[in-house]
């Protein structure tokens, strides 16, 4: 059983194996860092935590404490058991990737969450089947009554955290989002490290 705190380096990805019943605590160490989060069935990576399947499962735009996220096969995979970060998380926005930065006017390679997922899983000898839509922890994307979205800064405080309980044996993967053009990681545009722990 893994007890030490693991660093998700700034702009980078990290993955770990988690047994059913274990809890993963994701810490927003500096308070302003979005952490893209994915979970895959450890037995077959073709089953993954799915935002579009989870929203109808708990009938909300974002999960709250007590809500269970499900897979693309509609089976429970993670339950949100604790949240000291204020509840602003996103399930609507795809992981950033190379074309996303192209649309933002970046002409050279830019670190991105899709590649960080690839790299994080590769450290475990695994290959991602696709880049599922992530659970964007600490990402603050409020919506209006008219359905409009906006890019806002995280509301979380330094050291605040989210705890997720594994409902199956799974592989969890994180990306400390390297987005430094939009203000989702704070107006300073300086992505930072984050941490996680498995209990
Ligand atoms: Zn990102």
PDB file of C-alpha atoms and ligand atoms in Angstrom:
ATOM      1  CA  UNK A   1       0.000   0.000   0.000  1.00  0.00           C
ATOM      2  CA  UNK A   2       1.304   3.374  -1.071  1.00  0.00           C
ATOM      3  CA  UNK A   3       1.347   5.992   1.693  1.00  0.00           C
ATOM      4  CA  UNK A   4       3.882   8.552   0.606  1.00  0.00           C
ATOM      5  CA  UNK A   5       2.837  11.764  -1.069  1.00  0.00           C
ATOM      6  CA  UNK A   6       3.599  11.713  -4.790  1.00  0.00           C
ATOM      7  CA  UNK A   7       4.455  14.854  -6.734  1.00  0.00           C
ATOM      8  CA  UNK A   8       2.709  15.693  -9.976  1.00  0.00           C
ATOM      9  CA  UNK A   9       5.425  17.987 -11.341  1.00  0.00           C
ATOM     10  CA  UNK A  10       4.316  21.280 -12.863  1.00  0.00           C
ATOM     11  CA  UNK A  11       3.181  20.882 -16.506  1.00  0.00           C
ATOM     12  CA  UNK A  12       3.548  17.089 -16.226  1.00  0.00           C
ATOM     13  CA  UNK A  13       1.611  13.853 -15.813  1.00  0.00           C
ATOM     14  CA  UNK A  14       1.694  11.050 -13.247  1.00  0.00           C
ATOM     15  CA  UNK A  15      -0.237   7.783 -12.913  1.00  0.00           C
ATOM     16  CA  UNK A  16      -0.637   5.082 -10.271  1.00  0.00           C
ATOM     17  CA  UNK A  17      -2.409   1.799  -9.652  1.00  0.00           C
ATOM     18  CA  UNK A  18      -5.188   1.905  -7.041  1.00  0.00           C
ATOM     19  CA  UNK A  19      -6.971  -1.065  -5.476  1.00  0.00           C
ATOM     20  CA  UNK A  20     -10.697  -1.160  -4.898  1.00  0.00           C
ATOM     21  CA  UNK A  21     -11.459   0.414  -1.507  1.00  0.00           C
ATOM     22  CA  UNK A  22      -8.346   2.586  -1.423  1.00  0.00           C
ATOM     23  CA  UNK A  23      -8.720   6.361  -1.411  1.00  0.00           C
ATOM     24  CA  UNK A  24      -6.797   8.857  -3.489  1.00  0.00           C
ATOM     25  CA  UNK A  25      -6.338  12.350  -2.100  1.00  0.00           C
ATOM     26  CA  UNK A  26      -5.435  15.008  -4.653  1.00  0.00           C
ATOM     27  CA  UNK A  27      -3.853  18.071  -3.084  1.00  0.00           C
ATOM     28  CA  UNK A  28      -3.893  21.522  -4.663  1.00  0.00           C
ATOM     29  CA  UNK A  29      -0.581  22.335  -3.030  1.00  0.00           C
ATOM     30  CA  UNK A  30      -0.347  25.950  -4.193  1.00  0.00           C
ATOM     31  CA  UNK A  31      -4.104  26.482  -4.536  1.00  0.00           C
ATOM     32  CA  UNK A  32      -4.295  27.649  -8.125  1.00  0.00           C
ATOM     33  CA  UNK A  33      -3.516  24.504 -10.107  1.00  0.00           C
ATOM     34  CA  UNK A  34      -6.017  22.592 -12.231  1.00  0.00           C
ATOM     35  CA  UNK A  35      -5.419  18.821 -12.129  1.00  0.00           C
ATOM     36  CA  UNK A  36      -6.907  16.859 -15.023  1.00  0.00           C
ATOM     37  CA  UNK A  37      -7.859  13.434 -13.669  1.00  0.00           C
ATOM     38  CA  UNK A  38      -8.570  10.159 -15.461  1.00  0.00           C
ATOM     39  CA  UNK A  39      -9.344   6.652 -14.219  1.00  0.00           C
ATOM     40  CA  UNK A  40      -9.225   3.401 -16.187  1.00  0.00           C
ATOM     41  CA  UNK A  41     -10.314  -0.125 -15.261  1.00  0.00           C
ATOM     42  CA  UNK A  42      -7.057  -1.856 -14.292  1.00  0.00           C
ATOM     43  CA  UNK A  43      -8.239  -5.020 -16.068  1.00  0.00           C
ATOM     44  CA  UNK A  44      -8.932  -3.358 -19.401  1.00  0.00           C
ATOM     45  CA  UNK A  45      -8.137   0.209 -20.277  1.00  0.00           C
ATOM     46  CA  UNK A  46     -11.024   0.319 -22.768  1.00  0.00           C
ATOM     47  CA  UNK A  47     -13.267   1.037 -19.790  1.00  0.00           C
ATOM     48  CA  UNK A  48     -12.658   4.493 -18.346  1.00  0.00           C
ATOM     49  CA  UNK A  49     -14.254   7.102 -16.120  1.00  0.00           C
ATOM     50  CA  UNK A  50     -16.650   9.006 -18.366  1.00  0.00           C
ATOM     51  CA  UNK A  51     -17.932  12.512 -17.689  1.00  0.00           C
ATOM     52  CA  UNK A  52     -20.849  12.160 -20.121  1.00  0.00           C
ATOM     53  CA  UNK A  53     -21.935   8.935 -18.411  1.00  0.00           C
ATOM     54  CA  UNK A  54     -21.379  10.338 -14.908  1.00  0.00           C
ATOM     55  CA  UNK A  55     -23.469  13.516 -15.294  1.00  0.00           C
ATOM     56  CA  UNK A  56     -26.739  11.574 -15.844  1.00  0.00           C
ATOM     57  CA  UNK A  57     -25.763   9.169 -13.041  1.00  0.00           C
ATOM     58  CA  UNK A  58     -25.897  11.927 -10.400  1.00  0.00           C
ATOM     59  CA  UNK A  59     -27.768  14.510 -12.513  1.00  0.00           C
ATOM     60  CA  UNK A  60     -25.400  17.421 -11.946  1.00  0.00           C
ATOM     61  CA  UNK A  61     -22.909  19.365 -14.033  1.00  0.00           C
ATOM     62  CA  UNK A  62     -20.203  18.562 -11.498  1.00  0.00           C
ATOM     63  CA  UNK A  63     -19.898  15.933  -8.776  1.00  0.00           C
ATOM     64  CA  UNK A  64     -20.262  16.768  -5.096  1.00  0.00           C
ATOM     65  CA  UNK A  65     -19.292  14.833  -1.965  1.00  0.00           C
ATOM     66  CA  UNK A  66     -21.187  11.536  -1.990  1.00  0.00           C
ATOM     67  CA  UNK A  67     -21.506  11.353  -5.772  1.00  0.00           C
ATOM     68  CA  UNK A  68     -20.120   8.375  -7.689  1.00  0.00           C
ATOM     69  CA  UNK A  69     -18.490   8.731 -11.086  1.00  0.00           C
ATOM     70  CA  UNK A  70     -19.094   5.908 -13.543  1.00  0.00           C
ATOM     71  CA  UNK A  71     -17.390   4.438 -16.591  1.00  0.00           C
ATOM     72  CA  UNK A  72     -18.340   4.356 -20.242  1.00  0.00           C
ATOM     73  CA  UNK A  73     -19.900   0.989 -19.297  1.00  0.00           C
ATOM     74  CA  UNK A  74     -21.899   2.793 -16.552  1.00  0.00           C
ATOM     75  CA  UNK A  75     -20.198   1.012 -13.661  1.00  0.00           C
ATOM     76  CA  UNK A  76     -19.051   2.884 -10.528  1.00  0.00           C
ATOM     77  CA  UNK A  77     -15.334   3.675 -10.599  1.00  0.00           C
ATOM     78  CA  UNK A  78     -14.680   6.562  -8.147  1.00  0.00           C
ATOM     79  CA  UNK A  79     -16.725   8.188  -5.378  1.00  0.00           C
ATOM     80  CA  UNK A  80     -16.034  11.742  -4.228  1.00  0.00           C
ATOM     81  CA  UNK A  81     -15.811  11.386  -0.451  1.00  0.00           C
ATOM     82  CA  UNK A  82     -14.217  14.662   0.662  1.00  0.00           C
ATOM     83  CA  UNK A  83     -13.714  18.118  -0.834  1.00  0.00           C
ATOM     84  CA  UNK A  84     -12.078  21.022   0.991  1.00  0.00           C
ATOM     85  CA  UNK A  85     -11.540  22.965  -2.242  1.00  0.00           C
ATOM     86  CA  UNK A  86     -14.912  24.693  -2.427  1.00  0.00           C
ATOM     87  CA  UNK A  87     -16.592  22.415  -4.961  1.00  0.00           C
ATOM     88  CA  UNK A  88     -15.594  24.178  -8.181  1.00  0.00           C
ATOM     89  CA  UNK A  89     -14.535  21.380 -10.519  1.00  0.00           C
ATOM     90  CA  UNK A  90     -15.195  20.947 -14.219  1.00  0.00           C
ATOM     91  CA  UNK A  91     -16.531  18.062 -16.294  1.00  0.00           C
ATOM     92  CA  UNK A  92     -17.292  19.995 -19.487  1.00  0.00           C
ATOM     93  CA  UNK A  93     -13.921  20.896 -20.983  1.00  0.00           C
ATOM     94  CA  UNK A  94     -11.736  18.483 -22.942  1.00  0.00           C
ATOM     95  CA  UNK A  95      -8.091  18.020 -21.959  1.00  0.00           C
ATOM     96  CA  UNK A  96      -5.790  20.569 -23.559  1.00  0.00           C
ATOM     97  CA  UNK A  97      -3.774  19.167 -26.457  1.00  0.00           C
ATOM     98  CA  UNK A  98      -1.455  20.345 -29.224  1.00  0.00           C
ATOM     99  CA  UNK A  99      -4.226  21.619 -31.550  1.00  0.00           C
ATOM    100  CA  UNK A 100      -5.793  23.510 -28.631  1.00  0.00           C
ATOM    101  CA  UNK A 101      -2.610  25.555 -28.234  1.00  0.00           C
ATOM    102  CA  UNK A 102      -2.512  26.013 -32.001  1.00  0.00           C
ATOM    103  CA  UNK A 103      -5.966  27.621 -31.775  1.00  0.00           C
ATOM    104  CA  UNK A 104      -4.589  29.889 -29.057  1.00  0.00           C
ATOM    105  CA  UNK A 105      -1.847  31.074 -31.401  1.00  0.00           C
ATOM    106  CA  UNK A 106       1.029  28.956 -30.092  1.00  0.00           C
ATOM    107  CA  UNK A 107       3.320  27.972 -32.961  1.00  0.00           C
ATOM    108  CA  UNK A 108       5.858  25.792 -31.098  1.00  0.00           C
ATOM    109  CA  UNK A 109       5.356  22.695 -28.989  1.00  0.00           C
ATOM    110  CA  UNK A 110       3.456  23.417 -25.783  1.00  0.00           C
ATOM    111  CA  UNK A 111       3.164  20.930 -22.914  1.00  0.00           C
ATOM    112  CA  UNK A 112      -0.413  19.655 -22.785  1.00  0.00           C
ATOM    113  CA  UNK A 113      -2.631  17.391 -20.711  1.00  0.00           C
ATOM    114  CA  UNK A 114      -3.277  14.865 -23.487  1.00  0.00           C
ATOM    115  CA  UNK A 115       0.464  14.208 -23.866  1.00  0.00           C
ATOM    116  CA  UNK A 116       0.852  14.204 -20.070  1.00  0.00           C
ATOM    117  CA  UNK A 117      -1.712  11.390 -19.862  1.00  0.00           C
ATOM    118  CA  UNK A 118       0.298   9.434 -22.425  1.00  0.00           C
ATOM    119  CA  UNK A 119       3.532  10.011 -20.490  1.00  0.00           C
ATOM    120  CA  UNK A 120       2.030   9.218 -17.083  1.00  0.00           C
ATOM    121  CA  UNK A 121       0.622   5.894 -18.278  1.00  0.00           C
ATOM    122  CA  UNK A 122       3.859   5.073 -20.123  1.00  0.00           C
ATOM    123  CA  UNK A 123       5.727   5.153 -16.789  1.00  0.00           C
ATOM    124  CA  UNK A 124       3.515   2.209 -15.771  1.00  0.00           C
ATOM    125  CA  UNK A 125       4.083   0.478 -19.111  1.00  0.00           C
ATOM    126  CA  UNK A 126       0.563   1.281 -20.287  1.00  0.00           C
ATOM    127  CA  UNK A 127      -0.804   2.820 -23.469  1.00  0.00           C
ATOM    128  CA  UNK A 128      -3.957   4.927 -23.430  1.00  0.00           C
ATOM    129  CA  UNK A 129      -6.727   3.808 -25.769  1.00  0.00           C
ATOM    130  CA  UNK A 130      -8.002   7.386 -26.231  1.00  0.00           C
ATOM    131  CA  UNK A 131      -7.922  10.607 -24.231  1.00  0.00           C
ATOM    132  CA  UNK A 132     -11.239  10.506 -22.357  1.00  0.00           C
ATOM    133  CA  UNK A 133     -12.794  13.753 -21.208  1.00  0.00           C
ATOM    134  CA  UNK A 134     -11.143  14.351 -17.828  1.00  0.00           C
ATOM    135  CA  UNK A 135     -12.513  15.226 -14.425  1.00  0.00           C
ATOM    136  CA  UNK A 136     -10.880  18.643 -14.165  1.00  0.00           C
ATOM    137  CA  UNK A 137     -10.279  18.989 -10.442  1.00  0.00           C
ATOM    138  CA  UNK A 138     -10.096  22.567  -9.121  1.00  0.00           C
ATOM    139  CA  UNK A 139     -11.036  23.961 -12.577  1.00  0.00           C
ATOM    140  CA  UNK A 140     -13.506  26.780 -12.210  1.00  0.00           C
ATOM    141  CA  UNK A 141     -15.804  26.990 -15.236  1.00  0.00           C
ATOM    142  CA  UNK A 142     -19.027  28.649 -14.067  1.00  0.00           C
ATOM    143  CA  UNK A 143     -22.094  28.798 -16.281  1.00  0.00           C
ATOM    144  CA  UNK A 144     -24.833  31.380 -16.686  1.00  0.00           C
ATOM    145  CA  UNK A 145     -28.565  30.752 -16.701  1.00  0.00           C
ATOM    146  CA  UNK A 146     -28.340  31.141 -20.476  1.00  0.00           C
ATOM    147  CA  UNK A 147     -25.772  28.353 -20.659  1.00  0.00           C
ATOM    148  CA  UNK A 148     -22.664  30.419 -21.340  1.00  0.00           C
ATOM    149  CA  UNK A 149     -19.336  29.278 -19.878  1.00  0.00           C
ATOM    150  CA  UNK A 150     -16.318  31.301 -18.806  1.00  0.00           C
ATOM    151  CA  UNK A 151     -12.667  30.626 -17.952  1.00  0.00           C
ATOM    152  CA  UNK A 152     -12.103  31.595 -14.323  1.00  0.00           C
ATOM    153  CA  UNK A 153      -9.379  31.204 -11.724  1.00  0.00           C
ATOM    154  CA  UNK A 154      -9.538  28.302  -9.270  1.00  0.00           C
ATOM    155  CA  UNK A 155     -11.367  29.043  -6.005  1.00  0.00           C
ATOM    156  CA  UNK A 156      -9.325  26.539  -4.000  1.00  0.00           C
ATOM    157  CA  UNK A 157      -6.926  27.514  -1.217  1.00  0.00           C
ATOM    158  CA  UNK A 158      -3.322  26.246  -0.982  1.00  0.00           C
ATOM    159  CA  UNK A 159      -3.332  22.762   0.545  1.00  0.00           C
ATOM    160  CA  UNK A 160      -7.002  22.125  -0.156  1.00  0.00           C
ATOM    161  CA  UNK A 161      -7.791  18.663  -1.436  1.00  0.00           C
ATOM    162  CA  UNK A 162     -10.283  16.234  -2.904  1.00  0.00           C
ATOM    163  CA  UNK A 163     -10.543  12.575  -1.890  1.00  0.00           C
ATOM    164  CA  UNK A 164     -11.803   9.897  -4.278  1.00  0.00           C
ATOM    165  CA  UNK A 165     -12.531   6.297  -3.246  1.00  0.00           C
ATOM    166  CA  UNK A 166     -11.853   3.552  -5.780  1.00  0.00           C
ATOM    167  CA  UNK A 167     -14.890   1.413  -6.564  1.00  0.00           C
ATOM    168  CA  UNK A 168     -12.845  -1.035  -8.682  1.00  0.00           C
ATOM    169  CA  UNK A 169      -9.169  -1.829  -9.211  1.00  0.00           C
ATOM    170  CA  UNK A 170      -8.075   1.011 -11.421  1.00  0.00           C
ATOM    171  CA  UNK A 171      -5.290   3.077 -12.862  1.00  0.00           C
ATOM    172  CA  UNK A 172      -5.543   6.752 -12.002  1.00  0.00           C
ATOM    173  CA  UNK A 173      -3.750   9.407 -14.017  1.00  0.00           C
ATOM    174  CA  UNK A 174      -3.208  13.098 -13.415  1.00  0.00           C
ATOM    175  CA  UNK A 175      -1.932  16.063 -15.356  1.00  0.00           C
ATOM    176  CA  UNK A 176      -0.913  19.306 -13.677  1.00  0.00           C
ATOM    177  CA  UNK A 177      -2.401  21.339 -16.515  1.00  0.00           C
ATOM    178  CA  UNK A 178       0.232  23.475 -18.314  1.00  0.00           C
ATOM    179  CA  UNK A 179      -2.334  25.989 -19.543  1.00  0.00           C
ATOM    180  CA  UNK A 180      -0.631  29.389 -19.164  1.00  0.00           C
ATOM    181  CA  UNK A 181      -2.545  31.409 -21.747  1.00  0.00           C
ATOM    182  CA  UNK A 182      -6.064  31.238 -20.303  1.00  0.00           C
ATOM    183  CA  UNK A 183      -6.408  32.149 -16.581  1.00  0.00           C
ATOM    184  CA  UNK A 184      -7.620  28.723 -15.410  1.00  0.00           C
ATOM    185  CA  UNK A 185      -4.407  28.173 -13.411  1.00  0.00           C
ATOM    186  CA  UNK A 186      -4.522  31.697 -11.977  1.00  0.00           C
ATOM    187  CA  UNK A 187      -4.022  35.110 -13.546  1.00  0.00           C
ATOM    188  CA  UNK A 188      -0.255  34.848 -13.093  1.00  0.00           C
ATOM    189  CA  UNK A 189      -0.248  32.165 -15.787  1.00  0.00           C
ATOM    190  CA  UNK A 190       2.243  30.057 -13.849  1.00  0.00           C
ATOM    191  CA  UNK A 191       1.317  26.369 -13.638  1.00  0.00           C
ATOM    192  CA  UNK A 192       2.596  24.704 -10.476  1.00  0.00           C
ATOM    193  CA  UNK A 193       3.095  21.221  -9.079  1.00  0.00           C
ATOM    194  CA  UNK A 194       0.361  19.348  -7.211  1.00  0.00           C
ATOM    195  CA  UNK A 195       0.450  16.185  -5.092  1.00  0.00           C
ATOM    196  CA  UNK A 196      -1.517  13.024  -4.430  1.00  0.00           C
ATOM    197  CA  UNK A 197      -1.547  10.276  -1.838  1.00  0.00           C
ATOM    198  CA  UNK A 198      -3.074   6.790  -1.840  1.00  0.00           C
ATOM    199  CA  UNK A 199      -4.430   5.480   1.492  1.00  0.00           C
TER     200      UNK A 199
HETATM  201 ZN1  LIG B   1      -4.540  21.056 -19.634  1.00  0.00          ZN
END
